[in-house]
Amino acid sequence: MAVNEALIRSAAAAAGPIVDYAGSFVKGFESTYAPFLEQRRAKLEADQKKKASEDAKMIKLLEGLEDVDIAGLNSQEQKEIATKAFGWKKQYADIANQLARVSASDNPELYMQISGELNSINNRFVNLTNNLKVYKTNKLDWADNTKAGKYSIVNGDNLTNANTYYTGDLSVDDNGGISYGGITEVPRLITNDKGKAVGALIKEETNKIEKLKRPLTENEARAYKDDLRAVITPEVAKMIVKENNIIPGIRAEYFIDFDDTLFNEGKESELVDAVVNRLATGLSDVALEYANLEEQKAQKEIESKEQRQLDLYRKRKQIEQSFKPRDTKEKKINKDAEFGINLVESLTNPETTKQTLDTFLKNNVEDVVVNGSIIQIKAEEGNMEYNTMNKSDLKRLSKDLIDFAKYTGAQKDAAVTAAWDYIDSIELGKTPTADVNPTSLIYLSEDELNNLD
């Protein structure tokens, strides 16, 4: 053992110190390539972070994929939408899977291309959702207006197209567009609201014209024509001609034998002029019509008044004849009877009531107040009130006034009896006005009585 150890030590001394070649190599490699390794490590970490970010973004994109609310749709609509949506979602998922394997930094063009395809699919859902919302709103309006009869017949074929559109089967195209019953464009429908608004305006003006009770002047007729031209459009003109039966204020007879060729395209201006002219003529005719009616009414009132006066005189004659005198004494009684009749006439005539009362009652009472048919007399003995529209009150008043006139005996009886008989023979409130001067009541002679017409 000692020999061996000595040999070893001797060999070691002869060989010199031990050199660590592996360690030296590692140290030299690290000093030379360490910066490159660090850069590579940093890049890997950055790529991993970016990939994680892209994955997270993709997950968010998948979660945010637009969907379609099919609540409230019928079975055919739900099936059509479900079929389309299923295909779109499958395409979306496949493309999203491709995008997950693409780095935006490594291949930005491919990344943008695939992202665009995803956005395109998502837009299909957005378009379909918006189109269905608009359709639902329009369909509700269509149903309400149809039920209320608001759509004008000037819509023509669009009414039929709208019925097909809002009751037909749904079809969805590859871009999220929709069609119903094969119709892709929403039918434009016009309500008759504008026509009715113009009709209401014309009716209002017609009412004003009726109250004029005279023909229109040239300036008034021209002004009405200008006002009509300002509110009547070609659409409204068509409604007025074709739907005047449902537009208030428009008389159908204005448009008898109307030229239908004016409805042709390109004749809108001529159509408006024709409608305005007929309406303006109609307003002038209304003014003339009511002016004539007013004239006829006035004439009838004159004739009626004359007839009432004639009837009154005949009644008076009958009453007076019942008091026809047979001697001088009876002649006086007849005059007393005429006095009673004239007194009643003056009391029932609003123009002479107050004057008659003042003539009889002056210096005998404190005050006389006449308010329409009500008469109030204030005296020391007390207040008295009469209603000349009440026959009992009128009889009482005529008797009291005859008493104030100092009539007594047979004279009083004749005057009161004649007054009361005359009151019974007339209709209060319709008694013709007699030309009676309350300060000088008329007395007729026997010859005059016999010659009354």
CSV table of C-alpha atoms in Angstrom, one decimal:
chain,number,residue,atom,x,y,z
A,1,MET,CA,0.0,0.0,0.0
A,2,ALA,CA,2.8,2.3,0.8
A,3,VAL,CA,4.5,1.6,-2.5
A,4,ASN,CA,1.3,2.3,-4.4
A,5,GLU,CA,0.6,5.5,-2.6
A,6,ALA,CA,4.1,6.7,-3.2
A,7,LEU,CA,3.8,5.8,-6.9
A,8,ILE,CA,0.6,7.7,-7.1
A,9,ARG,CA,1.9,10.8,-5.4
A,10,SER,CA,5.0,10.6,-7.6
A,11,ALA,CA,2.8,10.4,-10.8
A,12,ALA,CA,0.6,13.2,-9.6
A,13,ALA,CA,3.6,15.4,-9.0
A,14,ALA,CA,5.0,14.6,-12.4
A,15,ALA,CA,1.6,15.3,-14.2
A,16,GLY,CA,1.0,18.7,-12.6
A,17,PRO,CA,-2.4,20.2,-11.4
A,18,ILE,CA,-5.8,18.7,-12.7
A,19,VAL,CA,-7.6,20.9,-15.3
A,20,ASP,CA,-11.6,21.1,-15.5
A,21,TYR,CA,-12.2,21.2,-19.2
A,22,ALA,CA,-16.0,20.8,-19.0
A,23,GLY,CA,-16.5,23.6,-16.5
A,24,SER,CA,-14.3,25.8,-18.6
A,25,PHE,CA,-16.4,25.0,-21.7
A,26,VAL,CA,-19.6,25.8,-20.0
A,27,LYS,CA,-18.3,29.1,-18.7
A,28,GLY,CA,-17.0,30.1,-22.1
A,29,PHE,CA,-20.4,29.1,-23.8
A,30,GLU,CA,-22.5,31.1,-21.4
A,31,SER,CA,-20.3,34.1,-21.7
A,32,THR,CA,-20.6,34.0,-25.5
A,33,TYR,CA,-24.3,32.9,-26.1
A,34,ALA,CA,-26.0,34.1,-22.9
A,35,PRO,CA,-27.5,37.3,-24.6
A,36,PHE,CA,-28.9,35.3,-27.5
A,37,LEU,CA,-30.5,32.8,-25.1
A,38,GLU,CA,-32.0,35.6,-23.1
A,39,GLN,CA,-33.6,37.1,-26.2
A,40,ARG,CA,-35.0,33.7,-27.2
A,41,ARG,CA,-36.5,33.1,-23.8
A,42,ALA,CA,-38.0,36.6,-23.8
A,43,LYS,CA,-39.5,36.0,-27.2
A,44,LEU,CA,-41.0,32.7,-26.1
A,45,GLU,CA,-42.6,34.3,-23.1
A,46,ALA,CA,-43.9,37.2,-25.1
A,47,ASP,CA,-45.4,34.8,-27.7
A,48,GLN,CA,-47.0,32.7,-25.0
A,49,LYS,CA,-48.5,35.9,-23.4
A,50,LYS,CA,-49.8,37.1,-26.8
A,51,LYS,CA,-51.2,33.7,-27.6
A,52,ALA,CA,-52.9,33.6,-24.2
A,53,SER,CA,-54.3,37.1,-24.9
A,54,GLU,CA,-55.5,36.0,-28.4
A,55,ASP,CA,-57.1,32.9,-26.9
A,56,ALA,CA,-58.9,35.0,-24.3
A,57,LYS,CA,-60.0,37.4,-27.0
A,58,MET,CA,-61.3,34.5,-29.1
A,59,ILE,CA,-63.2,33.1,-26.2
A,60,LYS,CA,-64.7,36.5,-25.6
A,61,LEU,CA,-65.5,36.7,-29.3
A,62,LEU,CA,-67.2,33.3,-29.2
A,63,GLU,CA,-69.2,34.3,-26.1
A,64,GLY,CA,-70.2,37.6,-27.7
A,65,LEU,CA,-71.6,36.0,-30.9
A,66,GLU,CA,-75.0,37.7,-31.7
A,67,ASP,CA,-78.1,35.6,-31.3
A,68,VAL,CA,-81.7,35.9,-32.5
A,69,ASP,CA,-84.7,36.2,-30.2
A,70,ILE,CA,-87.4,34.0,-31.7
A,71,ALA,CA,-90.0,34.6,-29.0
A,72,GLY,CA,-93.3,35.6,-30.4
A,73,LEU,CA,-92.6,34.1,-33.8
A,74,ASN,CA,-94.7,31.4,-35.4
A,75,SER,CA,-93.4,27.9,-36.0
A,76,GLN,CA,-92.5,28.5,-39.6
A,77,GLU,CA,-90.5,31.6,-38.7
A,78,GLN,CA,-88.7,29.8,-35.8
A,79,LYS,CA,-87.8,26.9,-38.0
A,80,GLU,CA,-86.4,29.1,-40.7
A,81,ILE,CA,-84.3,31.1,-38.3
A,82,ALA,CA,-83.1,28.1,-36.3
A,83,THR,CA,-81.9,26.4,-39.5
A,84,LYS,CA,-80.0,29.5,-40.7
A,85,ALA,CA,-78.6,30.3,-37.2
A,86,PHE,CA,-77.3,26.7,-36.7
A,87,GLY,CA,-75.3,26.8,-40.0
A,88,TRP,CA,-73.9,30.2,-39.2
A,89,LYS,CA,-72.8,29.2,-35.7
A,90,LYS,CA,-71.1,26.1,-37.0
A,91,GLN,CA,-69.2,28.2,-39.6
A,92,TYR,CA,-68.3,30.6,-36.8
A,93,ALA,CA,-67.0,27.9,-34.5
A,94,ASP,CA,-64.8,26.3,-37.3
A,95,ILE,CA,-63.3,29.7,-38.3
A,96,ALA,CA,-62.7,30.6,-34.6
A,97,ASN,CA,-60.8,27.3,-34.2
A,98,GLN,CA,-58.6,28.3,-37.1
A,99,LEU,CA,-58.0,31.7,-35.7
A,100,ALA,CA,-56.9,30.2,-32.4
A,101,ARG,CA,-53.9,28.6,-34.2
A,102,VAL,CA,-52.8,31.7,-35.9
A,103,SER,CA,-50.6,34.3,-34.3
A,104,ALA,CA,-51.3,37.9,-35.2
A,105,SER,CA,-47.6,38.7,-34.9
A,106,ASP,CA,-46.4,35.8,-37.1
A,107,ASN,CA,-49.0,36.1,-39.8
A,108,PRO,CA,-51.0,39.3,-39.4
A,109,GLU,CA,-52.6,39.1,-42.9
A,110,LEU,CA,-54.1,35.7,-42.2
A,111,TYR,CA,-55.2,36.7,-38.8
A,112,MET,CA,-57.0,39.7,-40.2
A,113,GLN,CA,-58.6,37.6,-42.9
A,114,ILE,CA,-60.0,35.0,-40.5
A,115,SER,CA,-61.1,37.7,-38.1
A,116,GLY,CA,-63.0,39.4,-40.9
A,117,GLU,CA,-64.8,36.2,-41.7
A,118,LEU,CA,-65.9,35.9,-38.1
A,119,ASN,CA,-67.2,39.5,-38.1
A,120,SER,CA,-69.1,38.9,-41.4
A,121,ILE,CA,-70.9,35.9,-39.8
A,122,ASN,CA,-71.7,38.0,-36.7
A,123,ASN,CA,-73.1,40.7,-38.9
A,124,ARG,CA,-75.5,38.3,-40.3
A,125,PHE,CA,-77.0,37.8,-36.9
A,126,VAL,CA,-77.1,41.5,-36.3
A,127,ASN,CA,-78.8,42.2,-39.6
A,128,LEU,CA,-81.4,39.4,-39.0
A,129,THR,CA,-82.2,40.7,-35.5
A,130,ASN,CA,-82.6,44.3,-36.7
A,131,ASN,CA,-84.7,43.2,-39.7
A,132,LEU,CA,-87.0,41.1,-37.5
A,133,LYS,CA,-87.5,44.0,-35.0
A,134,VAL,CA,-88.5,46.4,-37.8
A,135,TYR,CA,-90.8,43.7,-39.3
A,136,LYS,CA,-92.5,43.1,-36.0
A,137,THR,CA,-93.1,46.9,-35.4
A,138,ASN,CA,-94.4,47.4,-39.0
A,139,LYS,CA,-96.7,44.4,-38.7
A,140,LEU,CA,-98.3,45.7,-35.6
A,141,ASP,CA,-98.9,49.1,-37.2
A,142,TRP,CA,-100.2,47.4,-40.3
A,143,ALA,CA,-102.7,45.3,-38.3
A,144,ASP,CA,-103.9,48.3,-36.3
A,145,ASN,CA,-104.3,50.5,-39.3
A,146,THR,CA,-106.0,47.8,-41.3
A,147,LYS,CA,-108.5,47.1,-38.5
A,148,ALA,CA,-109.2,50.9,-38.2
A,149,GLY,CA,-109.6,51.2,-42.0
A,150,LYS,CA,-106.9,53.8,-42.2
A,151,TYR,CA,-105.2,52.8,-45.4
A,152,SER,CA,-106.3,54.7,-48.4
A,153,ILE,CA,-107.5,53.0,-51.5
A,154,VAL,CA,-105.0,55.1,-53.5
A,155,ASN,CA,-102.4,52.5,-52.4
A,156,GLY,CA,-103.7,50.2,-55.1
A,157,ASP,CA,-101.6,47.0,-55.5
A,158,ASN,CA,-99.5,47.8,-52.4
A,159,LEU,CA,-102.5,46.9,-50.2
A,160,THR,CA,-102.4,43.4,-51.7
A,161,ASN,CA,-98.6,43.2,-51.5
A,162,ALA,CA,-98.7,44.3,-47.8
A,163,ASN,CA,-101.3,41.6,-47.0
A,164,THR,CA,-99.0,39.0,-48.6
A,165,TYR,CA,-95.9,40.4,-46.9
A,166,TYR,CA,-97.3,40.4,-43.4
A,167,THR,CA,-99.1,37.0,-43.6
A,168,GLY,CA,-96.7,35.0,-45.9
A,169,ASP,CA,-93.8,32.6,-44.9
A,170,LEU,CA,-90.4,33.9,-43.8
A,171,SER,CA,-87.3,33.4,-45.8
A,172,VAL,CA,-83.8,34.4,-44.6
A,173,ASP,CA,-80.9,35.0,-47.0
A,174,ASP,CA,-77.2,34.5,-46.3
A,175,ASN,CA,-76.7,38.1,-45.3
A,176,GLY,CA,-79.5,38.2,-42.7
A,177,GLY,CA,-81.9,39.8,-45.0
A,178,ILE,CA,-85.6,38.7,-44.8
A,179,SER,CA,-88.5,38.3,-47.2
A,180,TYR,CA,-92.1,37.3,-46.5
A,181,GLY,CA,-94.3,35.6,-49.1
A,182,GLY,CA,-91.5,36.2,-51.6
A,183,ILE,CA,-91.6,40.0,-51.1
A,184,THR,CA,-88.3,41.6,-50.0
A,185,GLU,CA,-89.2,45.3,-50.1
A,186,VAL,CA,-91.5,46.5,-47.3
A,187,PRO,CA,-94.7,47.8,-49.1
A,188,ARG,CA,-95.1,51.6,-48.6
A,189,LEU,CA,-98.7,52.3,-47.5
A,190,ILE,CA,-100.4,55.7,-47.3
A,191,THR,CA,-103.0,56.3,-44.6
A,192,ASN,CA,-106.0,58.6,-45.3
A,193,ASP,CA,-105.1,60.8,-42.3
A,194,LYS,CA,-103.9,63.7,-44.5
A,195,GLY,CA,-107.1,63.5,-46.6
A,196,LYS,CA,-109.2,63.6,-43.5
A,197,ALA,CA,-107.2,66.5,-42.0
A,198,VAL,CA,-107.9,68.5,-45.2
A,199,GLY,CA,-111.5,67.4,-45.1
A,200,ALA,CA,-111.8,68.7,-41.5
A,201,LEU,CA,-110.3,72.0,-42.5
A,202,ILE,CA,-112.8,72.3,-45.4
A,203,LYS,CA,-115.7,71.4,-43.1
A,204,GLU,CA,-114.6,74.1,-40.6
A,205,GLU,CA,-114.5,76.7,-43.4
A,206,THR,CA,-117.8,75.5,-44.8
A,207,ASN,CA,-119.4,76.1,-41.3
A,208,LYS,CA,-118.0,79.6,-41.3
A,209,ILE,CA,-119.4,80.3,-44.8
A,210,GLU,CA,-122.8,79.0,-43.9
A,211,LYS,CA,-123.0,81.6,-41.1
A,212,LEU,CA,-122.2,84.4,-43.5
A,213,LYS,CA,-125.7,84.0,-45.0
A,214,ARG,CA,-124.5,85.8,-48.1
A,215,PRO,CA,-122.6,85.0,-51.3
A,216,LEU,CA,-118.8,85.2,-51.2
A,217,THR,CA,-117.0,88.2,-52.7
A,218,GLU,CA,-114.5,87.7,-55.4
A,219,ASN,CA,-111.6,88.3,-53.0
A,220,GLU,CA,-113.0,85.8,-50.5
A,221,ALA,CA,-113.5,83.1,-53.2
A,222,ARG,CA,-109.9,83.7,-54.4
A,223,ALA,CA,-108.5,83.5,-50.9
A,224,TYR,CA,-110.3,80.2,-50.3
A,225,LYS,CA,-108.8,78.8,-53.5
A,226,ASP,CA,-105.3,79.8,-52.5
A,227,ASP,CA,-105.8,78.2,-49.0
A,228,LEU,CA,-106.9,74.9,-50.6
A,229,ARG,CA,-104.0,74.9,-53.0
A,230,ALA,CA,-101.6,75.2,-50.1
A,231,VAL,CA,-102.7,72.0,-48.4
A,232,ILE,CA,-103.7,69.7,-51.2
A,233,THR,CA,-100.9,67.5,-52.5
A,234,PRO,CA,-101.4,65.0,-55.4
A,235,GLU,CA,-101.9,62.1,-52.9
A,236,VAL,CA,-104.5,64.1,-51.0
A,237,ALA,CA,-106.2,65.1,-54.2
A,238,LYS,CA,-106.5,61.4,-55.1
A,239,MET,CA,-108.0,60.7,-51.7
A,240,ILE,CA,-110.5,63.5,-52.0
A,241,VAL,CA,-111.8,62.3,-55.3
A,242,LYS,CA,-111.7,58.5,-54.6
A,243,GLU,CA,-112.6,58.5,-50.9
A,244,ASN,CA,-114.9,61.5,-50.4
A,245,ASN,CA,-117.4,59.2,-48.8
A,246,ILE,CA,-115.2,58.8,-45.7
A,247,ILE,CA,-113.7,62.2,-45.6
A,248,PRO,CA,-115.8,64.7,-43.6
A,249,GLY,CA,-116.4,68.1,-45.2
A,250,ILE,CA,-116.2,66.8,-48.8
A,251,ARG,CA,-119.4,66.5,-50.9
A,252,ALA,CA,-119.4,63.6,-53.3
A,253,GLU,CA,-121.4,65.6,-55.9
A,254,TYR,CA,-118.4,67.9,-56.4
A,255,PHE,CA,-116.6,65.1,-58.2
A,256,ILE,CA,-119.3,63.5,-60.4
A,257,ASP,CA,-117.9,62.9,-63.9
A,258,PHE,CA,-114.4,63.6,-62.8
A,259,ASP,CA,-111.7,62.9,-65.4
A,260,ASP,CA,-109.9,59.7,-64.3
A,261,THR,CA,-107.0,60.3,-66.7
A,262,LEU,CA,-105.8,63.0,-64.3
A,263,PHE,CA,-104.7,60.1,-62.1
A,264,ASN,CA,-102.0,59.0,-64.6
A,265,GLU,CA,-98.4,59.5,-63.8
A,266,GLY,CA,-97.1,62.9,-64.9
A,267,LYS,CA,-100.4,64.7,-64.5
A,268,GLU,CA,-100.1,65.5,-60.8
A,269,SER,CA,-100.2,69.2,-61.2
A,270,GLU,CA,-103.3,69.1,-63.4
A,271,LEU,CA,-105.0,66.8,-60.9
A,272,VAL,CA,-104.4,69.2,-58.0
A,273,ASP,CA,-105.7,72.2,-60.0
A,274,ALA,CA,-108.9,70.3,-61.0
A,275,VAL,CA,-109.6,69.2,-57.4
A,276,VAL,CA,-108.9,72.7,-56.0
A,277,ASN,CA,-111.2,74.4,-58.6
A,278,ARG,CA,-114.1,72.0,-57.8
A,279,LEU,CA,-113.7,72.5,-54.0
A,280,ALA,CA,-113.5,76.3,-54.4
A,281,THR,CA,-116.6,76.2,-56.6
A,282,GLY,CA,-118.3,74.1,-54.0
A,283,LEU,CA,-117.6,76.6,-51.2
A,284,SER,CA,-119.0,79.4,-53.3
A,285,ASP,CA,-122.1,77.3,-54.0
A,286,VAL,CA,-122.5,76.7,-50.3
A,287,ALA,CA,-122.4,80.4,-49.6
A,288,LEU,CA,-125.1,81.1,-52.3
A,289,GLU,CA,-127.2,78.2,-51.0
A,290,TYR,CA,-127.3,79.5,-47.5
A,291,ALA,CA,-127.9,83.1,-48.7
A,292,ASN,CA,-131.0,81.8,-50.6
A,293,LEU,CA,-132.2,79.8,-47.5
A,294,GLU,CA,-131.9,82.9,-45.4
A,295,GLU,CA,-133.9,84.9,-47.9
A,296,GLN,CA,-136.6,82.2,-48.0
A,297,LYS,CA,-136.6,82.1,-44.2
A,298,ALA,CA,-137.1,85.9,-44.0
A,299,GLN,CA,-139.9,85.8,-46.5
A,300,LYS,CA,-141.7,83.0,-44.6
A,301,GLU,CA,-141.4,85.0,-41.4
A,302,ILE,CA,-143.0,88.0,-43.1
A,303,GLU,CA,-145.8,85.8,-44.5
A,304,SER,CA,-146.2,84.1,-41.1
A,305,LYS,CA,-146.4,87.5,-39.3
A,306,GLU,CA,-148.9,88.8,-41.8
A,307,GLN,CA,-151.0,85.6,-41.3
A,308,ARG,CA,-150.8,85.9,-37.5
A,309,GLN,CA,-152.0,89.5,-37.7
A,310,LEU,CA,-154.8,88.5,-39.9
A,311,ASP,CA,-155.9,85.8,-37.5
A,312,LEU,CA,-155.6,88.2,-34.6
A,313,TYR,CA,-157.9,90.8,-36.3
A,314,ARG,CA,-160.4,88.1,-37.1
A,315,LYS,CA,-160.4,87.0,-33.4
A,316,ARG,CA,-160.8,90.6,-32.4
A,317,LYS,CA,-163.7,91.0,-34.8
A,318,GLN,CA,-165.4,87.9,-33.3
A,319,ILE,CA,-165.0,89.3,-29.8
A,320,GLU,CA,-166.1,92.8,-30.7
A,321,GLN,CA,-169.1,91.4,-32.6
A,322,SER,CA,-170.2,89.7,-29.5
A,323,PHE,CA,-170.5,93.2,-28.0
A,324,LYS,CA,-172.3,94.7,-30.9
A,325,PRO,CA,-174.4,97.5,-29.6
A,326,ARG,CA,-178.2,97.5,-29.9
A,327,ASP,CA,-178.6,100.9,-28.3
A,328,THR,CA,-176.6,103.9,-27.2
A,329,LYS,CA,-175.7,102.3,-23.9
A,330,GLU,CA,-174.4,99.2,-25.6
A,331,LYS,CA,-172.2,101.3,-27.9
A,332,LYS,CA,-170.4,102.6,-24.8
A,333,ILE,CA,-170.0,99.0,-23.6
A,334,ASN,CA,-168.5,98.0,-26.9
A,335,LYS,CA,-165.9,100.8,-26.6
A,336,ASP,CA,-165.1,99.5,-23.2
A,337,ALA,CA,-164.6,96.0,-24.6
A,338,GLU,CA,-162.3,97.4,-27.2
A,339,PHE,CA,-160.4,99.2,-24.5
A,340,GLY,CA,-159.8,95.9,-22.7
A,341,ILE,CA,-158.5,94.2,-25.8
A,342,ASN,CA,-156.1,97.0,-26.7
A,343,LEU,CA,-154.9,97.0,-23.1
A,344,VAL,CA,-154.0,93.3,-23.4
A,345,GLU,CA,-152.2,93.9,-26.7
A,346,SER,CA,-150.1,96.7,-25.3
A,347,LEU,CA,-149.2,94.6,-22.2
A,348,THR,CA,-148.1,91.6,-24.3
A,349,ASN,CA,-146.0,93.7,-26.7
A,350,PRO,CA,-142.5,94.0,-25.1
A,351,GLU,CA,-142.0,97.4,-26.9
A,352,THR,CA,-145.0,99.0,-25.2
A,353,THR,CA,-145.3,97.1,-21.9
A,354,LYS,CA,-143.4,99.6,-19.8
A,355,GLN,CA,-144.9,102.6,-21.4
A,356,THR,CA,-148.4,101.2,-20.8
A,357,LEU,CA,-147.8,100.5,-17.2
A,358,ASP,CA,-146.3,104.0,-16.6
A,359,THR,CA,-149.4,105.6,-18.3
A,360,PHE,CA,-151.8,103.8,-16.0
A,361,LEU,CA,-149.8,103.7,-12.8
A,362,LYS,CA,-147.9,107.0,-12.7
A,363,ASN,CA,-148.4,108.9,-9.4
A,364,ASN,CA,-150.1,105.9,-8.0
A,365,VAL,CA,-147.2,103.6,-7.2
A,366,GLU,CA,-143.6,104.0,-6.1
A,367,ASP,CA,-141.9,102.1,-9.0
A,368,VAL,CA,-142.5,99.8,-11.9
A,369,VAL,CA,-139.9,97.3,-13.0
A,370,VAL,CA,-140.2,95.3,-16.3
A,371,ASN,CA,-137.7,92.4,-16.7
A,372,GLY,CA,-138.7,90.4,-19.8
A,373,SER,CA,-142.1,88.9,-19.0
A,374,ILE,CA,-141.8,89.7,-15.3
A,375,ILE,CA,-143.5,92.9,-14.0
A,376,GLN,CA,-142.9,94.1,-10.5
A,377,ILE,CA,-145.0,97.0,-9.0
A,378,LYS,CA,-144.0,98.6,-5.8
A,379,ALA,CA,-146.7,100.4,-3.9
A,380,GLU,CA,-147.5,101.6,-0.4
A,381,GLU,CA,-150.0,98.8,0.0
A,382,GLY,CA,-147.3,96.2,-0.9
A,383,ASN,CA,-145.4,94.8,-3.8
A,384,MET,CA,-147.1,93.0,-6.7
A,385,GLU,CA,-145.6,90.7,-9.3
A,386,TYR,CA,-147.0,89.5,-12.6
A,387,ASN,CA,-145.8,87.2,-15.4
A,388,THR,CA,-147.2,88.2,-18.8
A,389,MET,CA,-146.4,84.7,-20.1
A,390,ASN,CA,-148.9,83.3,-17.6
A,391,LYS,CA,-152.6,83.8,-18.5
A,392,SER,CA,-153.8,83.9,-15.0
A,393,ASP,CA,-151.3,86.6,-14.1
A,394,LEU,CA,-152.1,88.5,-17.3
A,395,LYS,CA,-155.8,88.5,-16.4
A,396,ARG,CA,-155.1,89.7,-12.9
A,397,LEU,CA,-152.9,92.5,-14.2
A,398,SER,CA,-155.4,93.6,-16.9
A,399,LYS,CA,-158.2,93.7,-14.2
A,400,ASP,CA,-155.9,95.7,-11.8
A,401,LEU,CA,-155.1,98.2,-14.5
A,402,ILE,CA,-158.8,98.6,-15.5
A,403,ASP,CA,-159.4,99.3,-11.8
A,404,PHE,CA,-156.7,101.9,-11.8
A,405,ALA,CA,-158.5,103.5,-14.9
A,406,LYS,CA,-161.5,104.0,-12.7
A,407,TYR,CA,-163.7,101.7,-14.6
A,408,THR,CA,-166.8,100.6,-12.7
A,409,GLY,CA,-170.0,98.8,-13.2
A,410,ALA,CA,-171.0,97.7,-16.7
A,411,GLN,CA,-168.1,99.5,-18.2
A,412,LYS,CA,-165.6,97.5,-16.0
A,413,ASP,CA,-167.4,94.3,-16.6
A,414,ALA,CA,-167.3,94.8,-20.4
A,415,ALA,CA,-163.6,95.8,-20.4
A,416,VAL,CA,-162.5,92.9,-18.1
A,417,THR,CA,-164.7,90.3,-19.9
A,418,ALA,CA,-163.3,91.4,-23.3
A,419,ALA,CA,-159.7,91.4,-22.0
A,420,TRP,CA,-160.0,88.0,-20.5
A,421,ASP,CA,-161.8,86.5,-23.5
A,422,TYR,CA,-159.0,87.9,-25.7
A,423,ILE,CA,-156.3,86.4,-23.4
A,424,ASP,CA,-158.0,83.0,-23.7
A,425,SER,CA,-158.0,83.3,-27.5
A,426,ILE,CA,-154.3,84.0,-27.9
A,427,GLU,CA,-151.1,81.9,-27.5
A,428,LEU,CA,-148.7,83.8,-25.3
A,429,GLY,CA,-145.3,84.3,-26.7
A,430,LYS,CA,-146.6,84.2,-30.3
A,431,THR,CA,-149.0,87.2,-30.1
A,432,PRO,CA,-148.4,89.5,-33.1
A,433,THR,CA,-147.3,93.0,-32.3
A,434,ALA,CA,-150.2,95.4,-32.7
A,435,ASP,CA,-149.7,99.1,-33.4
A,436,VAL,CA,-151.0,100.3,-30.1
A,437,ASN,CA,-150.3,103.6,-28.5
A,438,PRO,CA,-150.8,103.1,-24.8
A,439,THR,CA,-151.3,106.8,-24.2
A,440,SER,CA,-154.3,106.9,-26.6
A,441,LEU,CA,-155.9,103.4,-26.8
A,442,ILE,CA,-158.0,103.0,-30.0
A,443,TYR,CA,-161.8,103.1,-29.9
A,444,LEU,CA,-163.6,101.9,-33.0
A,445,SER,CA,-167.0,103.0,-34.1
A,446,GLU,CA,-169.7,100.5,-35.1
A,447,ASP,CA,-169.1,101.1,-38.8
A,448,GLU,CA,-165.4,100.6,-38.4
A,449,LEU,CA,-166.0,97.4,-36.5
A,450,ASN,CA,-168.3,96.1,-39.2
A,451,ASN,CA,-165.7,97.0,-42.0
A,452,LEU,CA,-162.7,95.3,-40.4
A,453,ASP,CA,-160.9,93.0,-42.9
